[in-house]
Tab-separated table of C-alpha atoms in Angstrom:
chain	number	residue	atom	x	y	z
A	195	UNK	CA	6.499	13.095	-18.987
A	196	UNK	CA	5.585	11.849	-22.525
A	197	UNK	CA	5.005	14.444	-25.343
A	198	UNK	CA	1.731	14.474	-27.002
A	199	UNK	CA	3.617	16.151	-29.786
A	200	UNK	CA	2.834	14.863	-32.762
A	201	UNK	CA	-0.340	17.529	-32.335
A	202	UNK	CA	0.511	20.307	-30.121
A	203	UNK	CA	4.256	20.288	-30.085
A	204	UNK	CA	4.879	23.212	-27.340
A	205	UNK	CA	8.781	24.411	-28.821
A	206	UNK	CA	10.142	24.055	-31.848
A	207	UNK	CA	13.391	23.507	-33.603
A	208	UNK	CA	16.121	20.777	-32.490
A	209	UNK	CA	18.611	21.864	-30.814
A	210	UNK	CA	22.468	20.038	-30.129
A	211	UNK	CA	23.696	20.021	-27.396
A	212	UNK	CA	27.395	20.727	-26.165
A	213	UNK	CA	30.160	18.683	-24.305
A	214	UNK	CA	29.265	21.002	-21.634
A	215	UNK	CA	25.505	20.776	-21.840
A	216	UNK	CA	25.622	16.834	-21.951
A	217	UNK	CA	27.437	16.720	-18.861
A	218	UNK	CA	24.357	18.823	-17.367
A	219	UNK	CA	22.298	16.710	-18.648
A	220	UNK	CA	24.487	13.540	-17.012
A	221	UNK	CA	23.821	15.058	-13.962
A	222	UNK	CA	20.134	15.202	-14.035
A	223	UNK	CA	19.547	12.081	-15.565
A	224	UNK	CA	21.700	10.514	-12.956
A	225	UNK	CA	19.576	12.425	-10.238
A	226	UNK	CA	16.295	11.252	-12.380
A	227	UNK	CA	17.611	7.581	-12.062
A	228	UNK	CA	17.951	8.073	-7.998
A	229	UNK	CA	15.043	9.275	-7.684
A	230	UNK	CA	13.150	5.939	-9.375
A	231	UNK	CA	15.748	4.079	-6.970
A	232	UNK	CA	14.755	5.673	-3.752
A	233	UNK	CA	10.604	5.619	-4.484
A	234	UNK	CA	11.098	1.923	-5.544
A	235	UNK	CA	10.879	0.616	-1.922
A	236	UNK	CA	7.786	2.761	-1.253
A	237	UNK	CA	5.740	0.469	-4.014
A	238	UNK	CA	3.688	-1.919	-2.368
A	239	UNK	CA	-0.024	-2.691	-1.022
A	240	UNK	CA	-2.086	-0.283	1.056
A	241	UNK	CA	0.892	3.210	-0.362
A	242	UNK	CA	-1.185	5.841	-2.198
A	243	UNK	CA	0.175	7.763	-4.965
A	244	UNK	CA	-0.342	10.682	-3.093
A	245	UNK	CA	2.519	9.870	-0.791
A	246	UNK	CA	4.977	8.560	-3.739
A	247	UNK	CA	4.289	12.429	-5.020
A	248	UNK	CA	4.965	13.884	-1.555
A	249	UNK	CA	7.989	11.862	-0.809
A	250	UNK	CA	9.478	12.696	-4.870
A	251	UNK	CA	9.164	16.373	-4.246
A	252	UNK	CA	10.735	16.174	-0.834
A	253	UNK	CA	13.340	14.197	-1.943
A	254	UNK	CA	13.895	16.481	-5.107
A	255	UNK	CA	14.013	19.665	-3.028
A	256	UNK	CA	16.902	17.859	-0.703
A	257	UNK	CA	18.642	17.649	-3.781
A	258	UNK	CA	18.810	20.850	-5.122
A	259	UNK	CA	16.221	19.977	-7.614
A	260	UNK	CA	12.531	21.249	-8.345
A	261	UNK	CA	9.711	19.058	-10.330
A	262	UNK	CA	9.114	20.166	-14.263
A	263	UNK	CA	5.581	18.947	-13.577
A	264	UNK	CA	4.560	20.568	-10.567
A	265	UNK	CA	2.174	23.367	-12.366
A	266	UNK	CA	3.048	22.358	-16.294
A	267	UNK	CA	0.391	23.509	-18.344
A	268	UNK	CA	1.672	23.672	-22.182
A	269	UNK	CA	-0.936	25.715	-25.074
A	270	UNK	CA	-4.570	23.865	-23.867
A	271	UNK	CA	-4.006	22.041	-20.322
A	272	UNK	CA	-4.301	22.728	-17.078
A	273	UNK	CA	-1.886	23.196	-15.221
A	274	UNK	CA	-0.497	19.608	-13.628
A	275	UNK	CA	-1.154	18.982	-10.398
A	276	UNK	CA	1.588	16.607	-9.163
A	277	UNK	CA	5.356	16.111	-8.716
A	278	UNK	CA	5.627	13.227	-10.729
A	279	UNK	CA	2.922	11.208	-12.742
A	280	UNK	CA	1.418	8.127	-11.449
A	281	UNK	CA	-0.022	6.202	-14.018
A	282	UNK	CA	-1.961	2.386	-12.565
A	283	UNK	CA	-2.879	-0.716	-14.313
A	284	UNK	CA	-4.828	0.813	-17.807
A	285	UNK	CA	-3.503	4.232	-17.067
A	286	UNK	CA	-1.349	4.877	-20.445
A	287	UNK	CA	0.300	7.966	-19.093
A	288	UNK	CA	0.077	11.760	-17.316
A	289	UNK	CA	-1.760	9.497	-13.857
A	290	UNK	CA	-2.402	12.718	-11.611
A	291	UNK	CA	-1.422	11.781	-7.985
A	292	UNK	CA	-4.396	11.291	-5.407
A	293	UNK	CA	-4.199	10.480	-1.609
A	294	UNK	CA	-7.600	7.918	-1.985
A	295	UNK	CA	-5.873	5.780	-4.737
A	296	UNK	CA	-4.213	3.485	-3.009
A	297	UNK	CA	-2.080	0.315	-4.381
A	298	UNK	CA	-3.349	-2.616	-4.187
A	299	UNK	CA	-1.699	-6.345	-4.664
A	300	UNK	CA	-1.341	-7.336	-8.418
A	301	UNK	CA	-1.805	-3.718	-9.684
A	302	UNK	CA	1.386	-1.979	-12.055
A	303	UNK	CA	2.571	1.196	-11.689
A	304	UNK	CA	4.041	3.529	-13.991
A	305	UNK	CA	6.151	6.657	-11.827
A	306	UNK	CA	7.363	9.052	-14.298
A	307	UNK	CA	9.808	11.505	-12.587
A	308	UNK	CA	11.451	15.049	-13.816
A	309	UNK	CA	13.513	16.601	-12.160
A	310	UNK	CA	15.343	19.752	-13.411
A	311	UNK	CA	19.222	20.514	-11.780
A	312	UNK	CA	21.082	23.722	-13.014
A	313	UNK	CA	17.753	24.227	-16.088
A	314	UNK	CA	18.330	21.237	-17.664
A	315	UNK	CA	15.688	18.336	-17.148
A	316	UNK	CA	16.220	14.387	-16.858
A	317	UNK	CA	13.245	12.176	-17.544
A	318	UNK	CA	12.656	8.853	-17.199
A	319	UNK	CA	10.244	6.565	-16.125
A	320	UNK	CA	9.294	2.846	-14.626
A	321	UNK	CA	6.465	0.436	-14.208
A	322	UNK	CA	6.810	-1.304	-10.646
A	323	UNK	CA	4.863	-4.195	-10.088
A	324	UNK	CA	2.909	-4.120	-7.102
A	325	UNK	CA	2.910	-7.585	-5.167
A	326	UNK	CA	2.359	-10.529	-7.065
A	327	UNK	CA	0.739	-9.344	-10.587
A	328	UNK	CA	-0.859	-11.992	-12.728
A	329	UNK	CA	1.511	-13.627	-15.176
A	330	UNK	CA	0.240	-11.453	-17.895
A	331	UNK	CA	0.823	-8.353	-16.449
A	332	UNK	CA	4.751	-8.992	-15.727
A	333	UNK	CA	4.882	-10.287	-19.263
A	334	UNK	CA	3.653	-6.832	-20.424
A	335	UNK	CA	5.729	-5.058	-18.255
A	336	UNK	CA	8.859	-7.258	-19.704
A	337	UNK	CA	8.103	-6.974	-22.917
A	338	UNK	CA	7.455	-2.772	-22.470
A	339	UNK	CA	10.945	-3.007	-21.084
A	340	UNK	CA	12.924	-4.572	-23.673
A	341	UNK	CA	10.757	-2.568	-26.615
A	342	UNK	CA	12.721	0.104	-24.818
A	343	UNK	CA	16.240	-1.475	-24.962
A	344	UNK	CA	15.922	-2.857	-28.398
A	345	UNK	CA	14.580	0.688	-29.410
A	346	UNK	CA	17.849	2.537	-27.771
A	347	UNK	CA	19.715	-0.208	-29.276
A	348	UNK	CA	18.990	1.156	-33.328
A	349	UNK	CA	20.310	4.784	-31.578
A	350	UNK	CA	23.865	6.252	-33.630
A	351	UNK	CA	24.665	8.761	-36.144
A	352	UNK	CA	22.653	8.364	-39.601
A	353	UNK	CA	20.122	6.176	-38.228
A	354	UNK	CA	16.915	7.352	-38.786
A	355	UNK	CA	13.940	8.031	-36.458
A	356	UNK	CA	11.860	4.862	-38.203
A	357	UNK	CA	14.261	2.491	-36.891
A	358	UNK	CA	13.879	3.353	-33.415
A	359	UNK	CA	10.075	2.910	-33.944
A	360	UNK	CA	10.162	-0.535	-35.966
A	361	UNK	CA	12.354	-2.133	-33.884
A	362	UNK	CA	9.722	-1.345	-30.943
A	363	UNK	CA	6.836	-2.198	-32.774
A	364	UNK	CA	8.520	-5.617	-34.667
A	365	UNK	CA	9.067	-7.311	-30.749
A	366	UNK	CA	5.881	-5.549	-29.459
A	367	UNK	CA	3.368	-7.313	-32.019
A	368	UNK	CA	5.796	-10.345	-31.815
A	369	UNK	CA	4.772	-10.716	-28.138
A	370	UNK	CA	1.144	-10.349	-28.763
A	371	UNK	CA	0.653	-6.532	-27.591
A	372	UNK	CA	-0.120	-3.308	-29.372
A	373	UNK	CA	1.970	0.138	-29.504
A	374	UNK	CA	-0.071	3.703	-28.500
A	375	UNK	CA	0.345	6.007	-31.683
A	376	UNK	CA	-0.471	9.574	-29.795
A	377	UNK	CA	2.105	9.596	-27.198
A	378	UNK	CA	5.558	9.925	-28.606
A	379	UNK	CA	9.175	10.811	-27.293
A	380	UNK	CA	10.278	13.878	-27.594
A	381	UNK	CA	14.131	16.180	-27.454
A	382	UNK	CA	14.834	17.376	-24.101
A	383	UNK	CA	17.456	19.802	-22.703
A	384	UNK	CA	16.663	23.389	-20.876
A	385	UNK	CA	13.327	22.733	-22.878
A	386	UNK	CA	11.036	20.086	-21.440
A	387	UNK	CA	9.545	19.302	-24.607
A	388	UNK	CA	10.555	19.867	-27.812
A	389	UNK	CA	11.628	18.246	-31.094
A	390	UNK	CA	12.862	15.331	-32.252
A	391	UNK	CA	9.214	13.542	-31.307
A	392	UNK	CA	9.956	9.798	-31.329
A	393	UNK	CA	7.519	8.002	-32.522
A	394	UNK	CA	7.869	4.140	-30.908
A	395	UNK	CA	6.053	2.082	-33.975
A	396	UNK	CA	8.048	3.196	-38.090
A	397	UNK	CA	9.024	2.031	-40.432
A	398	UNK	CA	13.139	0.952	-41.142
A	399	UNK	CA	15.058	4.021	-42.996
A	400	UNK	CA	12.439	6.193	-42.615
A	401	UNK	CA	12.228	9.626	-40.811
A	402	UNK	CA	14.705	12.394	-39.572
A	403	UNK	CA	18.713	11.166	-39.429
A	404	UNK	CA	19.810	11.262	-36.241
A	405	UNK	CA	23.055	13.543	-35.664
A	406	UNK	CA	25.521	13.861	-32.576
A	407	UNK	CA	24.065	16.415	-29.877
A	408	UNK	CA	20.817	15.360	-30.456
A	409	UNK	CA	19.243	14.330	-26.700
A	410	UNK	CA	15.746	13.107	-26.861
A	411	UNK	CA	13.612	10.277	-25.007
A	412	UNK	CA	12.768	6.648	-26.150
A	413	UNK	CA	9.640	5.789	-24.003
A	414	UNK	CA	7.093	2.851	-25.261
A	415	UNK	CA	3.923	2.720	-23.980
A	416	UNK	CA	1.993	-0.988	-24.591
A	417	UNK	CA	-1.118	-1.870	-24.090
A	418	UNK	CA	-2.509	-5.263	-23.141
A	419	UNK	CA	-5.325	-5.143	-26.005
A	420	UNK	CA	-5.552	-2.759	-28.588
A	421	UNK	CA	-3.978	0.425	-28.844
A	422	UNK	CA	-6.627	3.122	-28.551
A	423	UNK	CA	-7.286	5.349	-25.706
A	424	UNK	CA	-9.052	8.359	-24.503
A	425	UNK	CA	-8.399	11.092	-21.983
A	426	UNK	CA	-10.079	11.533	-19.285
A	427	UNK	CA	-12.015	14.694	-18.324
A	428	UNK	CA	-9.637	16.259	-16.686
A	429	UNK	CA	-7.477	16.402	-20.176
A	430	UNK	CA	-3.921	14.634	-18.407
A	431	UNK	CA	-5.110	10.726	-17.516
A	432	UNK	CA	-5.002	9.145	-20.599
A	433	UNK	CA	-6.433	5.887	-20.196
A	434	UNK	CA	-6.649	2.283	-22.395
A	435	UNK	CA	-10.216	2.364	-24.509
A	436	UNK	CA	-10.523	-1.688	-23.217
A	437	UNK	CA	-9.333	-0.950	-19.914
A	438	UNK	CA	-6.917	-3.294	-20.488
A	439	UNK	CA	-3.266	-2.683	-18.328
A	440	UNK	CA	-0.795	-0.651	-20.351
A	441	UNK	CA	2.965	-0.099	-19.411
A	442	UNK	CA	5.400	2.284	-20.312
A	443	UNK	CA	9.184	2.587	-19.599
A	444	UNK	CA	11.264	5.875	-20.056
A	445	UNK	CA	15.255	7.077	-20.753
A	446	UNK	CA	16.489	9.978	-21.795
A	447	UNK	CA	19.768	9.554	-24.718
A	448	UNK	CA	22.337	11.179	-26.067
A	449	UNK	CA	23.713	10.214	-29.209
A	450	UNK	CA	27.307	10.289	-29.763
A	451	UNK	CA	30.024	9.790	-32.171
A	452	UNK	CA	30.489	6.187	-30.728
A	453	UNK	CA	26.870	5.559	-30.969
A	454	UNK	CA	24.209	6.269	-27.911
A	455	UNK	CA	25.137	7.058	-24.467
A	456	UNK	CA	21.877	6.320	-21.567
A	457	UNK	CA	21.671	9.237	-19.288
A	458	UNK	CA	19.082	8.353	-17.206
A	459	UNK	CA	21.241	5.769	-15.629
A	460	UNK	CA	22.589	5.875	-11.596
């Protein structure tokens, strides 16, 4: 789930993690990966969300795991209503599953998933396309994609927290789309959310120096036309101003003496 953190950040302090803890956090972000793997087959035409959701927290449960979003409500919210988030077409992030949305051919589909094994948490997330997507649409969703790998890419001791961002934003614009501001990656451990938050636009040299331990996510959402938004009413669904699509891709990191180590990987 993506941290709105650069207002209501809901723990403080970053924390490094041990040789121990990171191979915790191996475990879950392996489990995380698996669980994007086994829903993938499930996205197509005529599937509601509703049913990813129900299938994600069955799966979970079989193993050994329990949903961080099931009931989430950090200083403000409501408590979250679903397993995982569903997030369709100009849905930014936080998509609330619902048994009467129902995919439909050319839509996208962002499944955020969090699992949490043994109190640690492993979050990542995917946009699936749904059928055959206008040209446009995969284009975003490619782009979104490598913003991510190019970000992850900047990741190693004594980089700073700008590069990550710049090196999303510098391909994004490139490619003719715009980076959301608000929604920002964040550290993540036992806590679900807590400092560094990762902005993905910055400037080079800029911001906190990264040091080994430190686990956080890199997790780019783009929008098709500009990069304001608005939350809906029921204060998760955050939504594209335009209603233009937006896509987002998620993986949780660890960075390590020989540089950055994906954890959110099967």
């Amino acid at each position: 789930m993506t941290g709105n953190n650069l207002r209501s950040p809901t723990h403080r302090g970053i924390v490094l993690l041990s040789a121990r803890e990171l191979d915790k956090m191996r475990r879950v972000g392996q489990l995380a990966a698996a669980l994007l793997k086994h829903l993938e087959p499930m996205v197509k035409p005529g599937v509601s969300t509703q049913a990813l959701n129900d299938e994600a927290e069955r799966w979970m449960q079989a193993n050994g795991a329990i949903s961080a979003t099931r009931g989430y409500a950090p200083p403000g919210y409501p408590p979250f209503m679903g397993a995982i988030c569903t997030s369709v077409n100009e849905v930014v992030c936080h998509g609330i599953p619902n048994p009467k949305q129902i995919l439909k051919d050319g839509d996208i589909i962002n499944i955020d998933v969090t699992p949490i094994l043994d109190g640690y948490h492993g979050d990542t997330s995917k946009t699936f396309l749904v059928g055959n997507p206008s040209a446009s649409a995969r284009k975003l969703v490619e782009v979104t994609q490598e913003c991510m790998m190019r970000g992850i890419a900047e990741i190693k001791p004594g980089a700073r927290v700008g590069d990550i961002g710049a090196a999303i934003q510098e391909y994004a614009e490139a490619n003719g789309f715009s980076v959301v501001r608000e929604m920002v990656g964040h550290g993540v451990g036992r806590q679900f959310h807590t400092e560094p938050w990762i902005p993905h636009y910055g400037k080079r040299g800029s911001g906190l120096k990264l040091r080994v331990g430190m686990v956080f996510t890199v997790e780019p959402m783009l929008n098709e036309g500009t990069c304001d938004m608005r939350i809906l009413p029921d204060r998760w669904t955050v939504i594209t101003k335009d209603k233009k699509l937006s896509a987002q891709f998620e993986h949780t990191i660890a960075v390590t003496e020989e540089g950055v180590e994906i954890l959110t990987v099967s």
